[in-house]
């Protein structure tokens, strides 16, 4: 097990009606920038509960943060926040609203002489950020209690991230009842994203991190159990609750501790979204199976562990690994998330070249555990998604 230091400062309020806790979290008299997406918060109960909890605070609303939040949109929120002199940001929505709000919280207090795009890729140090809180309505990304954010600049086809402990949410509300309005596509996306987060931190090489391995396997097992149940029974609160907690724990930070991590599937996926506009989880489902296949020799020991513990597969390592990948593909398909680019009408051969070009342009020349995947390797993986 490798050395690690761990601190996660986000207070989580989990369960029905927990948006009421916002009253304790954000002081009376605060000037709050309330950020949200395209309007789902008015249908899932979040807006009304949040506004009730914010009584006595000055609320400035900024809606319209799109999936894969766009830089230009976020700059408009920054301008509004500055002119209204807000001193808190409250994100209400999915990962896109949380990520966008992390950028907003950092950019509002950035020295106006600095180009805010420098925040992306951590190219300028941050001295401070406004305090950020959130209400999660889509379990998937883990953004509600981590310090990462992904922002898209559509004109230049850049989908890039930044990380900074200053943008950890101070608190997040996780109320599974607010997820009942999710369409099947977003349930499938959420389960696949959480699954792939766990795999990226676990399915690399054995590293004697036994607790972390079993935590990862517990999260994956839970997703296998409750994923189809959540799709089939939209009003099943316990399924929603377990999905919400599994997705949170997948990227809370614990699974990665002391482990060798991968993250090449996400790097390829971000380029596929930048190029073709696919949902984040759709890009993961068309990449992970082929990446695991491409690297099955490097990952053999962990693939065999995954196949035996998750799928109870018999046989030697190679046979178990091959069937485990097939089962993973079948699971993603069961969740309604296709595993081939042809399902989206995308030519894999052209996509492979385009992804390799984007990775080179973004300086992502050595990906995955051991830094062994070049852009050419990534192109080979994308070609397998034919
Ligand atoms: O915009 P609204 O109207 O709110 O609708 C959203 C959106 O259309 C809808 N939705 C959310 N909650 C709902 C709901 N619809 C009905 N009922 C509800 N309760 O769902 C749609 C998708 O929302 P979005 O926030 O885009 O999805 P997700 O949570 O999957 O976030 C994806 C973004 O997060 C980034 C991705 O790259 C992508 O940009 N990620 C962030 C990470 C992080 N910060 O650590 C890690 C991830 O790997 C990921 O990269
Ligand atoms: Zn993800």
CSV table of N, CA and C and ligand atoms in Angstrom, one decimal, residues 193 197 266 280 284, ligand 2:
chain,number,residue,atom,x,y,z
A,193,UNK,N,-21.2,5.8,-14.5
A,193,UNK,CA,-20.2,6.7,-14.1
A,193,UNK,C,-19.6,6.2,-12.7
A,197,UNK,N,-15.8,5.0,-12.1
A,197,UNK,CA,-14.9,5.7,-11.1
A,197,UNK,C,-14.3,4.7,-10.2
A,266,UNK,N,-11.4,8.0,-18.4
A,266,UNK,CA,-11.9,9.3,-18.3
A,266,UNK,C,-11.2,10.3,-19.3
A,280,UNK,N,-21.3,12.2,-20.5
A,280,UNK,CA,-20.0,11.7,-19.9
A,280,UNK,C,-20.0,10.2,-19.7
A,284,UNK,N,-17.7,6.8,-21.2
A,284,UNK,CA,-17.0,5.8,-20.4
A,284,UNK,C,-17.4,4.4,-20.8
B,2,LIG,ZN1,-16.8,10.1,-14.4
